[in-house]
Amino acid sequence: MIVIMKTYTPSTEIETLIQEFRSWGLTPETIESNNKVVIGLVGDTAAINLEQVQQLSPFIEQVLRVKNPFKRASLEFRNGEYSEVVVPTPNGDVTFGKSHPLVIVAGPCSVENEEMIVETAQLVKATGAQFIRGGAYKPRSSPYAFQGHGESALHLLAKAREATGLGIITEVMDTSDLVMVAEIADVVQIGARNMQNFSLLKKAGATGKPILLKRGLSATIEEWLMAAEYILASGNPNVILCERGIRSFDKQYTRNTLDLSVVPVLRNLTHLPIMIDPSHATGYSEYVPTMTKAAIASGTDSLMIEVHPNPKKALSDGPQSLTPEQFVELMQEIAPLAEYFGRGKLPLATTRAKKSSAALITA
Ligand code: PEP
Ligand code: MN
């Protein structure tokens, strides 16, 4: 249930109402939306009728029920106002949100060594990215595949940040690594395979760090938003949703099916910012540019793209990783598109980026 207050309602009136709702066993949360205070009520509101609430104060403009099972994540809960996730980075604050410039997250699947992560970070920074990505802890289908370098890779990511000022996005797989990951990461990623690991969601939420929540392999939209609800319910409002392709029937020619229709659907359902990951969605670098462009046209707020100095030798996800040169080319191609769709001017790749992209490809 949400209670929309009239403009210029005295704050003492709002405080009195909040106390009243608490005495009813509800958890009230206030947000400001379009110059109005909206009180969101979480808890069992089924037995409460709307008039009963309306009569509490002449300053109440409207009382509405939130029909969806995801309450805090729903667009209604914020009275139709989309939220922003602001992430401080050494290069300045980066804002994810519907009315903000496109945010670019790029980097290798895994952090392999210091040289590759620092050089890739330099390359993607010179090409216009705001975040370096790279896994220290890798969820692999096979226990015999490279599992990530763990804690030492987190320190290498920190070095890449020091060298470039980029923010870091990296995945946490296990609650036992959470403190360490949250200490170093600027955004903590919860991967597709952990989307419904509810104890991880609660604990990751409680770190207070912005959380990137990837869609589960076969998760419905409602399951995904309920997973986001766990993080929001832990008191952390900074959640970004990442579509990374869903399990479909074709495994032969594409790794997953990129559900781009989810972007307009999410816009109707939730206020949370959206990211699209065309790399994991397609599984092949040759399809990444097309789906990146389609993702921008669909209205995504941000993109996650895997880039590796030498994809053929990558320890994970080589086939879907762009070479530095391909990444530079893609960023140049999407700049006018981002502008056309009202997503600001992407910084064009510098000459340095072009040169270093060629130099980065090692034999
Ligand atoms: C990743 O980002 O490297 C990753 C493993 O992603 P996902 O959880 O989407 O498979
Ligand atoms: Mn990967």
Tab-separated table of C-alpha atoms and ligand atoms in Angstrom:
chain	number	residue	atom	x	y	z
A	1	MET	CA	0.000	0.000	0.000
A	2	ILE	CA	1.231	3.530	-0.668
A	3	VAL	CA	0.045	6.771	0.866
A	4	ILE	CA	0.605	9.850	-1.279
A	5	MET	CA	0.776	13.056	0.743
A	6	LYS	CA	-0.275	16.456	-0.550
A	7	THR	CA	2.435	18.932	-1.555
A	8	TYR	CA	3.624	21.059	1.408
A	9	THR	CA	2.453	18.578	4.042
A	10	PRO	CA	4.223	19.561	7.293
A	11	SER	CA	6.912	17.047	8.271
A	12	THR	CA	5.392	16.716	11.761
A	13	GLU	CA	2.189	15.395	10.134
A	14	ILE	CA	4.191	12.793	8.209
A	15	GLU	CA	6.033	11.750	11.374
A	16	THR	CA	2.723	11.308	13.238
A	17	LEU	CA	1.387	9.115	10.430
A	18	ILE	CA	4.552	7.024	10.392
A	19	GLN	CA	4.182	6.384	14.132
A	20	GLU	CA	0.552	5.402	13.590
A	21	PHE	CA	1.465	2.918	10.833
A	22	ARG	CA	4.206	1.428	13.015
A	23	SER	CA	1.658	0.900	15.775
A	24	TRP	CA	-0.372	-1.116	13.230
A	25	GLY	CA	2.604	-3.471	12.819
A	26	LEU	CA	3.584	-2.072	9.386
A	27	THR	CA	6.970	-0.883	8.129
A	28	PRO	CA	6.582	2.578	6.599
A	29	GLU	CA	9.204	3.897	4.155
A	30	THR	CA	9.128	7.422	2.825
A	31	ILE	CA	10.361	8.612	-0.523
A	32	GLU	CA	10.081	11.954	-2.305
A	33	SER	CA	8.518	11.748	-5.693
A	34	ASN	CA	7.482	14.673	-7.902
A	35	ASN	CA	7.696	17.063	-4.919
A	36	LYS	CA	5.418	14.873	-2.883
A	37	VAL	CA	6.171	12.586	0.001
A	38	VAL	CA	4.984	9.035	-0.584
A	39	ILE	CA	4.783	6.640	2.356
A	40	GLY	CA	5.170	3.030	1.288
A	41	LEU	CA	3.691	0.528	3.724
A	42	VAL	CA	5.273	-2.906	3.860
A	43	GLY	CA	3.592	-5.668	5.834
A	44	ASP	CA	0.213	-7.305	5.986
A	45	THR	CA	-2.086	-4.633	4.617
A	46	ALA	CA	-4.733	-7.000	3.255
A	47	ALA	CA	-7.204	-6.350	6.079
A	48	ILE	CA	-6.751	-2.574	6.056
A	49	ASN	CA	-9.229	-0.672	3.947
A	50	LEU	CA	-8.240	2.368	1.961
A	51	GLU	CA	-10.797	4.742	3.564
A	52	GLN	CA	-9.566	3.830	7.026
A	53	VAL	CA	-6.122	5.141	6.025
A	54	GLN	CA	-7.479	8.134	4.081
A	55	GLN	CA	-9.312	9.330	7.207
A	56	LEU	CA	-6.114	9.492	9.257
A	57	SER	CA	-5.132	12.931	7.935
A	58	PRO	CA	-6.506	15.725	5.721
A	59	PHE	CA	-3.016	15.928	4.187
A	60	ILE	CA	-3.393	12.523	2.536
A	61	GLU	CA	-3.993	12.960	-1.179
A	62	GLN	CA	-4.483	9.336	-2.173
A	63	VAL	CA	-4.115	5.790	-0.866
A	64	LEU	CA	-3.346	2.996	-3.326
A	65	ARG	CA	-2.741	-0.709	-3.082
A	66	VAL	CA	0.435	-2.213	-4.580
A	67	LYS	CA	-0.915	-5.213	-6.403
A	68	ASN	CA	2.372	-6.904	-7.236
A	69	PRO	CA	4.008	-9.359	-4.815
A	70	PHE	CA	7.219	-7.368	-5.183
A	71	LYS	CA	6.468	-4.247	-3.171
A	72	ARG	CA	9.602	-2.145	-2.771
A	73	ALA	CA	10.762	-3.107	-6.261
A	74	SER	CA	7.507	-2.082	-7.899
A	75	LEU	CA	7.102	1.126	-9.848
A	76	GLU	CA	3.881	1.823	-7.930
A	77	PHE	CA	5.800	1.877	-4.645
A	78	ARG	CA	7.629	4.968	-5.895
A	79	ASN	CA	4.497	6.474	-7.379
A	80	GLY	CA	5.843	6.033	-10.904
A	81	GLU	CA	9.234	7.603	-10.306
A	82	TYR	CA	12.263	5.650	-11.558
A	83	SER	CA	15.131	5.298	-9.141
A	84	GLU	CA	18.782	6.099	-9.680
A	85	VAL	CA	21.737	4.150	-8.399
A	86	VAL	CA	24.666	6.463	-7.825
A	87	VAL	CA	28.039	4.734	-7.515
A	88	PRO	CA	31.047	6.737	-6.332
A	89	THR	CA	34.228	5.900	-8.275
A	90	PRO	CA	37.652	7.597	-8.228
A	91	ASN	CA	36.680	9.246	-11.556
A	92	GLY	CA	33.505	10.659	-9.982
A	93	ASP	CA	29.965	9.524	-9.339
A	94	VAL	CA	28.392	7.290	-11.979
A	95	THR	CA	24.593	7.231	-12.118
A	96	PHE	CA	22.575	4.303	-13.413
A	97	GLY	CA	19.011	5.269	-14.299
A	98	LYS	CA	16.412	5.847	-16.936
A	99	SER	CA	17.165	9.495	-17.546
A	100	HIS	CA	20.943	9.223	-17.380
A	101	PRO	CA	23.675	8.576	-19.926
A	102	LEU	CA	24.425	4.999	-20.864
A	103	VAL	CA	26.871	3.380	-18.439
A	104	ILE	CA	29.461	1.049	-19.958
A	105	VAL	CA	30.907	-1.841	-17.974
A	106	ALA	CA	33.614	-3.797	-19.770
A	107	GLY	CA	36.420	-6.218	-19.076
A	108	PRO	CA	37.381	-9.847	-19.132
A	109	CYS	CA	35.304	-12.700	-17.813
A	110	SER	CA	38.013	-13.557	-15.259
A	111	VAL	CA	40.886	-11.628	-13.788
A	112	GLU	CA	43.833	-13.681	-15.053
A	113	ASN	CA	46.885	-11.647	-14.094
A	114	GLU	CA	47.925	-8.106	-13.218
A	115	GLU	CA	49.103	-7.099	-16.650
A	116	MET	CA	45.950	-8.159	-18.480
A	117	ILE	CA	43.521	-6.604	-16.029
A	118	VAL	CA	45.398	-3.295	-15.752
A	119	GLU	CA	45.885	-3.036	-19.514
A	120	THR	CA	42.303	-3.975	-20.264
A	121	ALA	CA	41.144	-1.388	-17.724
A	122	GLN	CA	43.287	1.265	-19.406
A	123	LEU	CA	41.908	0.305	-22.778
A	124	VAL	CA	38.255	0.328	-21.765
A	125	LYS	CA	38.702	3.583	-19.880
A	126	ALA	CA	40.238	5.264	-22.928
A	127	THR	CA	37.294	3.917	-24.915
A	128	GLY	CA	34.671	5.442	-22.644
A	129	ALA	CA	33.781	2.797	-20.041
A	130	GLN	CA	33.059	3.772	-16.442
A	131	PHE	CA	33.589	0.329	-14.878
A	132	ILE	CA	36.039	-2.527	-15.242
A	133	ARG	CA	34.503	-5.942	-14.736
A	134	GLY	CA	36.299	-9.206	-14.036
A	135	GLY	CA	35.617	-12.269	-11.965
A	136	ALA	CA	37.759	-13.295	-9.017
A	137	TYR	CA	35.331	-16.053	-8.072
A	138	LYS	CA	33.917	-17.818	-11.119
A	139	PRO	CA	30.770	-19.936	-11.246
A	140	ARG	CA	31.794	-22.694	-13.696
A	141	SER	CA	29.680	-25.580	-14.871
A	142	SER	CA	32.625	-27.935	-14.426
A	143	PRO	CA	34.520	-28.242	-11.133
A	144	TYR	CA	37.649	-28.887	-13.237
A	145	ALA	CA	37.420	-25.590	-15.126
A	146	PHE	CA	39.283	-22.454	-13.991
A	147	GLN	CA	37.537	-21.247	-10.837
A	148	GLY	CA	39.084	-17.782	-10.617
A	149	HIS	CA	42.079	-16.630	-8.620
A	150	GLY	CA	39.947	-15.617	-5.634
A	151	GLU	CA	41.147	-13.004	-3.182
A	152	SER	CA	44.394	-12.232	-5.017
A	153	ALA	CA	42.330	-11.278	-8.095
A	154	LEU	CA	40.368	-8.789	-5.995
A	155	HIS	CA	43.649	-7.021	-5.219
A	156	LEU	CA	44.494	-6.968	-8.923
A	157	LEU	CA	41.144	-5.331	-9.618
A	158	ALA	CA	42.008	-2.727	-6.990
A	159	LYS	CA	45.265	-2.085	-8.859
A	160	ALA	CA	43.333	-1.636	-12.100
A	161	ARG	CA	41.112	0.885	-10.345
A	162	GLU	CA	44.143	2.695	-8.974
A	163	ALA	CA	45.632	2.892	-12.458
A	164	THR	CA	42.467	4.136	-14.181
A	165	GLY	CA	39.977	5.525	-11.672
A	166	LEU	CA	37.342	3.135	-13.041
A	167	GLY	CA	34.838	1.550	-10.684
A	168	ILE	CA	34.994	-2.215	-10.120
A	169	ILE	CA	32.159	-4.687	-10.667
A	170	THR	CA	32.898	-8.219	-9.549
A	171	GLU	CA	30.894	-11.246	-8.498
A	172	VAL	CA	30.448	-12.736	-5.075
A	173	MET	CA	29.469	-16.411	-5.019
A	174	ASP	CA	29.639	-17.282	-1.364
A	175	THR	CA	28.657	-15.454	1.801
A	176	SER	CA	32.058	-16.307	3.280
A	177	ASP	CA	33.758	-14.053	0.681
A	178	LEU	CA	31.288	-11.233	1.025
A	179	VAL	CA	33.222	-8.976	3.394
A	180	MET	CA	36.306	-9.089	1.191
A	181	VAL	CA	34.398	-8.600	-2.079
A	182	ALA	CA	32.317	-5.754	-0.665
A	183	GLU	CA	35.429	-4.057	0.662
A	184	ILE	CA	37.015	-3.898	-2.789
A	185	ALA	CA	34.115	-3.824	-5.263
A	186	ASP	CA	32.221	-0.641	-6.049
A	187	VAL	CA	29.294	-2.766	-7.244
A	188	VAL	CA	28.839	-6.340	-6.036
A	189	GLN	CA	27.546	-8.711	-8.695
A	190	ILE	CA	25.224	-11.586	-7.874
A	191	GLY	CA	25.453	-13.979	-10.801
A	192	ALA	CA	22.665	-15.746	-12.649
A	193	ARG	CA	23.278	-19.007	-10.809
A	194	ASN	CA	22.878	-17.346	-7.437
A	195	MET	CA	19.842	-15.213	-8.208
A	196	GLN	CA	17.731	-17.203	-5.784
A	197	ASN	CA	20.399	-17.787	-3.164
A	198	PHE	CA	18.306	-15.967	-0.616
A	199	SER	CA	20.820	-15.966	2.220
A	200	LEU	CA	23.419	-14.471	-0.145
A	201	LEU	CA	20.905	-11.849	-1.318
A	202	LYS	CA	20.099	-10.807	2.246
A	203	LYS	CA	23.718	-10.632	3.334
A	204	ALA	CA	24.919	-8.912	0.178
A	205	GLY	CA	22.117	-6.383	0.589
A	206	ALA	CA	23.155	-5.751	4.165
A	207	THR	CA	26.685	-4.713	3.103
A	208	GLY	CA	25.107	-1.518	1.773
A	209	LYS	CA	27.090	-1.808	-1.468
A	210	PRO	CA	25.224	-1.326	-4.769
A	211	ILE	CA	24.192	-4.755	-6.068
A	212	LEU	CA	24.068	-5.904	-9.683
A	213	LEU	CA	21.507	-8.695	-9.780
A	214	LYS	CA	21.723	-10.880	-12.849
A	215	ARG	CA	18.640	-12.718	-14.042
A	216	GLY	CA	18.648	-16.433	-13.235
A	217	LEU	CA	19.138	-18.945	-16.042
A	218	SER	CA	15.429	-19.708	-16.264
A	219	ALA	CA	13.984	-17.107	-13.942
A	220	THR	CA	10.605	-15.563	-14.613
A	221	ILE	CA	10.395	-11.796	-14.353
A	222	GLU	CA	8.484	-12.135	-11.110
A	223	GLU	CA	11.100	-14.447	-9.583
A	224	TRP	CA	13.790	-11.972	-10.583
A	225	LEU	CA	11.953	-9.014	-9.058
A	226	MET	CA	11.252	-11.013	-5.900
A	227	ALA	CA	14.996	-11.673	-5.659
A	228	ALA	CA	15.568	-7.914	-5.963
A	229	GLU	CA	12.953	-7.482	-3.247
A	230	TYR	CA	15.148	-9.503	-0.854
A	231	ILE	CA	17.964	-6.987	-1.333
A	232	LEU	CA	15.647	-3.985	-1.021
A	233	ALA	CA	14.074	-5.520	2.091
A	234	SER	CA	17.514	-5.749	3.664
A	235	GLY	CA	17.510	-1.937	3.626
A	236	ASN	CA	19.619	-1.507	0.494
A	237	PRO	CA	17.903	0.571	-2.208
A	238	ASN	CA	20.773	0.309	-4.711
A	239	VAL	CA	19.906	-2.568	-7.012
A	240	ILE	CA	20.572	-2.785	-10.754
A	241	LEU	CA	18.899	-5.564	-12.768
A	242	CYS	CA	20.989	-7.293	-15.429
A	243	GLU	CA	19.422	-9.328	-18.235
A	244	ARG	CA	22.038	-11.814	-19.474
A	245	GLY	CA	19.963	-14.162	-21.561
A	246	ILE	CA	17.682	-16.964	-20.469
A	247	ARG	CA	17.805	-20.677	-21.053
A	248	SER	CA	15.942	-21.583	-24.186
A	249	PHE	CA	15.762	-24.612	-26.470
A	250	ASP	CA	18.590	-23.775	-28.847
A	251	LYS	CA	22.035	-24.590	-27.511
A	252	GLN	CA	23.630	-25.161	-30.876
A	253	TYR	CA	23.921	-21.689	-32.320
A	254	THR	CA	23.451	-19.407	-29.333
A	255	ARG	CA	24.396	-19.794	-25.683
A	256	ASN	CA	21.229	-18.202	-24.326
A	257	THR	CA	18.281	-16.197	-25.611
A	258	LEU	CA	18.604	-12.487	-24.969
A	259	ASP	CA	15.216	-11.373	-23.693
A	260	LEU	CA	15.234	-7.765	-24.822
A	261	SER	CA	11.482	-7.483	-24.491
A	262	VAL	CA	12.164	-7.528	-20.779
A	263	VAL	CA	13.293	-3.891	-20.932
A	264	PRO	CA	9.893	-2.315	-21.688
A	265	VAL	CA	8.236	-4.889	-19.423
A	266	LEU	CA	10.493	-3.978	-16.512
A	267	ARG	CA	9.811	-0.288	-17.160
A	268	ASN	CA	6.141	-0.991	-16.471
A	269	LEU	CA	6.814	-3.021	-13.371
A	270	THR	CA	9.809	-1.611	-11.562
A	271	HIS	CA	11.693	1.603	-10.873
A	272	LEU	CA	15.072	-0.169	-10.780
A	273	PRO	CA	17.793	0.591	-13.371
A	274	ILE	CA	18.491	-1.966	-16.088
A	275	MET	CA	21.669	-3.417	-17.585
A	276	ILE	CA	21.991	-5.699	-20.614
A	277	ASP	CA	24.831	-8.187	-20.988
A	278	PRO	CA	24.961	-9.217	-24.665
A	279	SER	CA	28.122	-11.281	-24.100
A	280	HIS	CA	26.709	-13.999	-21.850
A	281	ALA	CA	23.392	-13.708	-23.671
A	282	THR	CA	24.743	-14.722	-27.068
A	283	GLY	CA	27.943	-16.583	-26.209
A	284	TYR	CA	29.640	-15.528	-29.445
A	285	SER	CA	31.608	-12.340	-30.005
A	286	GLU	CA	30.282	-11.969	-33.544
A	287	TYR	CA	26.741	-11.422	-32.234
A	288	VAL	CA	27.691	-9.025	-29.447
A	289	PRO	CA	27.753	-5.815	-31.559
A	290	THR	CA	24.292	-6.397	-33.074
A	291	MET	CA	22.702	-7.177	-29.734
A	292	THR	CA	24.489	-4.256	-28.063
A	293	LYS	CA	22.832	-1.926	-30.562
A	294	ALA	CA	19.478	-3.620	-30.090
A	295	ALA	CA	19.876	-3.263	-26.321
A	296	ILE	CA	20.389	0.492	-26.654
A	297	ALA	CA	17.319	0.746	-28.878
A	298	SER	CA	15.309	-1.220	-26.299
A	299	GLY	CA	16.107	1.449	-23.716
A	300	THR	CA	18.684	-0.170	-21.448
A	301	ASP	CA	20.442	2.067	-18.925
A	302	SER	CA	23.762	0.265	-19.102
A	303	LEU	CA	25.735	-2.437	-20.872
A	304	MET	CA	28.119	-5.133	-19.701
A	305	ILE	CA	30.524	-6.323	-22.383
A	306	GLU	CA	33.285	-8.885	-22.081
A	307	VAL	CA	36.620	-7.778	-23.556
A	308	HIS	CA	39.857	-9.764	-23.449
A	309	PRO	CA	43.336	-8.846	-24.744
A	310	ASN	CA	43.520	-12.222	-26.455
A	311	PRO	CA	40.176	-14.058	-26.434
A	312	LYS	CA	41.671	-17.215	-27.949
A	313	LYS	CA	43.750	-17.668	-24.812
A	314	ALA	CA	41.135	-16.574	-22.279
A	315	LEU	CA	40.755	-18.826	-19.238
A	316	SER	CA	36.971	-18.406	-19.432
A	317	ASP	CA	34.396	-17.176	-21.949
A	318	GLY	CA	36.909	-16.526	-24.747
A	319	PRO	CA	34.411	-17.203	-27.578
A	320	GLN	CA	32.128	-14.379	-26.459
A	321	SER	CA	34.847	-11.865	-25.579
A	322	LEU	CA	35.584	-8.972	-27.907
A	323	THR	CA	39.164	-8.186	-28.811
A	324	PRO	CA	40.307	-4.685	-27.814
A	325	GLU	CA	40.012	-3.619	-31.450
A	326	GLN	CA	36.473	-4.946	-31.745
A	327	PHE	CA	35.543	-3.171	-28.519
A	328	VAL	CA	36.930	0.157	-29.731
A	329	GLU	CA	35.051	-0.249	-33.008
A	330	LEU	CA	31.818	-1.123	-31.226
A	331	MET	CA	32.047	1.885	-28.928
A	332	GLN	CA	32.505	4.125	-31.955
A	333	GLU	CA	29.510	2.579	-33.672
A	334	ILE	CA	27.187	2.955	-30.712
A	335	ALA	CA	28.082	6.556	-29.839
A	336	PRO	CA	25.622	8.112	-32.338
A	337	LEU	CA	23.007	5.516	-31.413
A	338	ALA	CA	23.238	6.322	-27.720
A	339	GLU	CA	22.855	9.993	-28.556
A	340	TYR	CA	19.880	9.316	-30.823
A	341	PHE	CA	18.116	7.435	-28.033
A	342	GLY	CA	18.757	10.275	-25.588
A	343	ARG	CA	21.543	8.519	-23.674
A	344	GLY	CA	24.104	11.296	-23.843
A	345	LYS	CA	27.339	11.619	-25.691
A	346	LEU	CA	29.606	8.639	-25.190
A	347	PRO	CA	33.213	9.711	-25.060
A	348	LEU	CA	34.697	8.642	-28.385
A	349	ALA	CA	37.674	6.324	-28.234
A	350	THR	CA	40.884	8.289	-27.987
A	351	THR	CA	43.741	7.780	-30.414
A	352	ARG	CA	45.534	6.213	-27.477
A	353	ALA	CA	42.763	3.652	-27.141
A	354	LYS	CA	42.994	2.769	-30.798
A	355	LYS	CA	46.761	2.373	-30.606
A	356	SER	CA	46.726	0.439	-27.383
A	357	SER	CA	43.943	-1.818	-28.661
A	358	ALA	CA	46.209	-2.919	-31.473
A	359	ALA	CA	49.183	-3.302	-29.122
A	360	LEU	CA	47.124	-5.287	-26.606
A	361	ILE	CA	46.536	-8.186	-28.932
A	362	THR	CA	49.302	-10.509	-27.982
A	363	ALA	CA	50.289	-13.602	-29.867
B	1	PEP	C1	29.858	-13.254	-15.504
B	1	PEP	O1	29.419	-12.109	-15.469
B	1	PEP	O2	31.046	-13.530	-15.755
B	1	PEP	C2	28.938	-14.377	-15.276
B	1	PEP	C3	29.371	-15.565	-14.870
B	1	PEP	O3	27.673	-14.064	-15.575
B	1	PEP	P1	26.308	-14.898	-15.423
B	1	PEP	O4	26.085	-15.048	-13.960
B	1	PEP	O5	25.330	-14.011	-16.108
B	1	PEP	O6	26.502	-16.218	-16.133
B	2	MN	MN	31.878	-14.618	-18.349
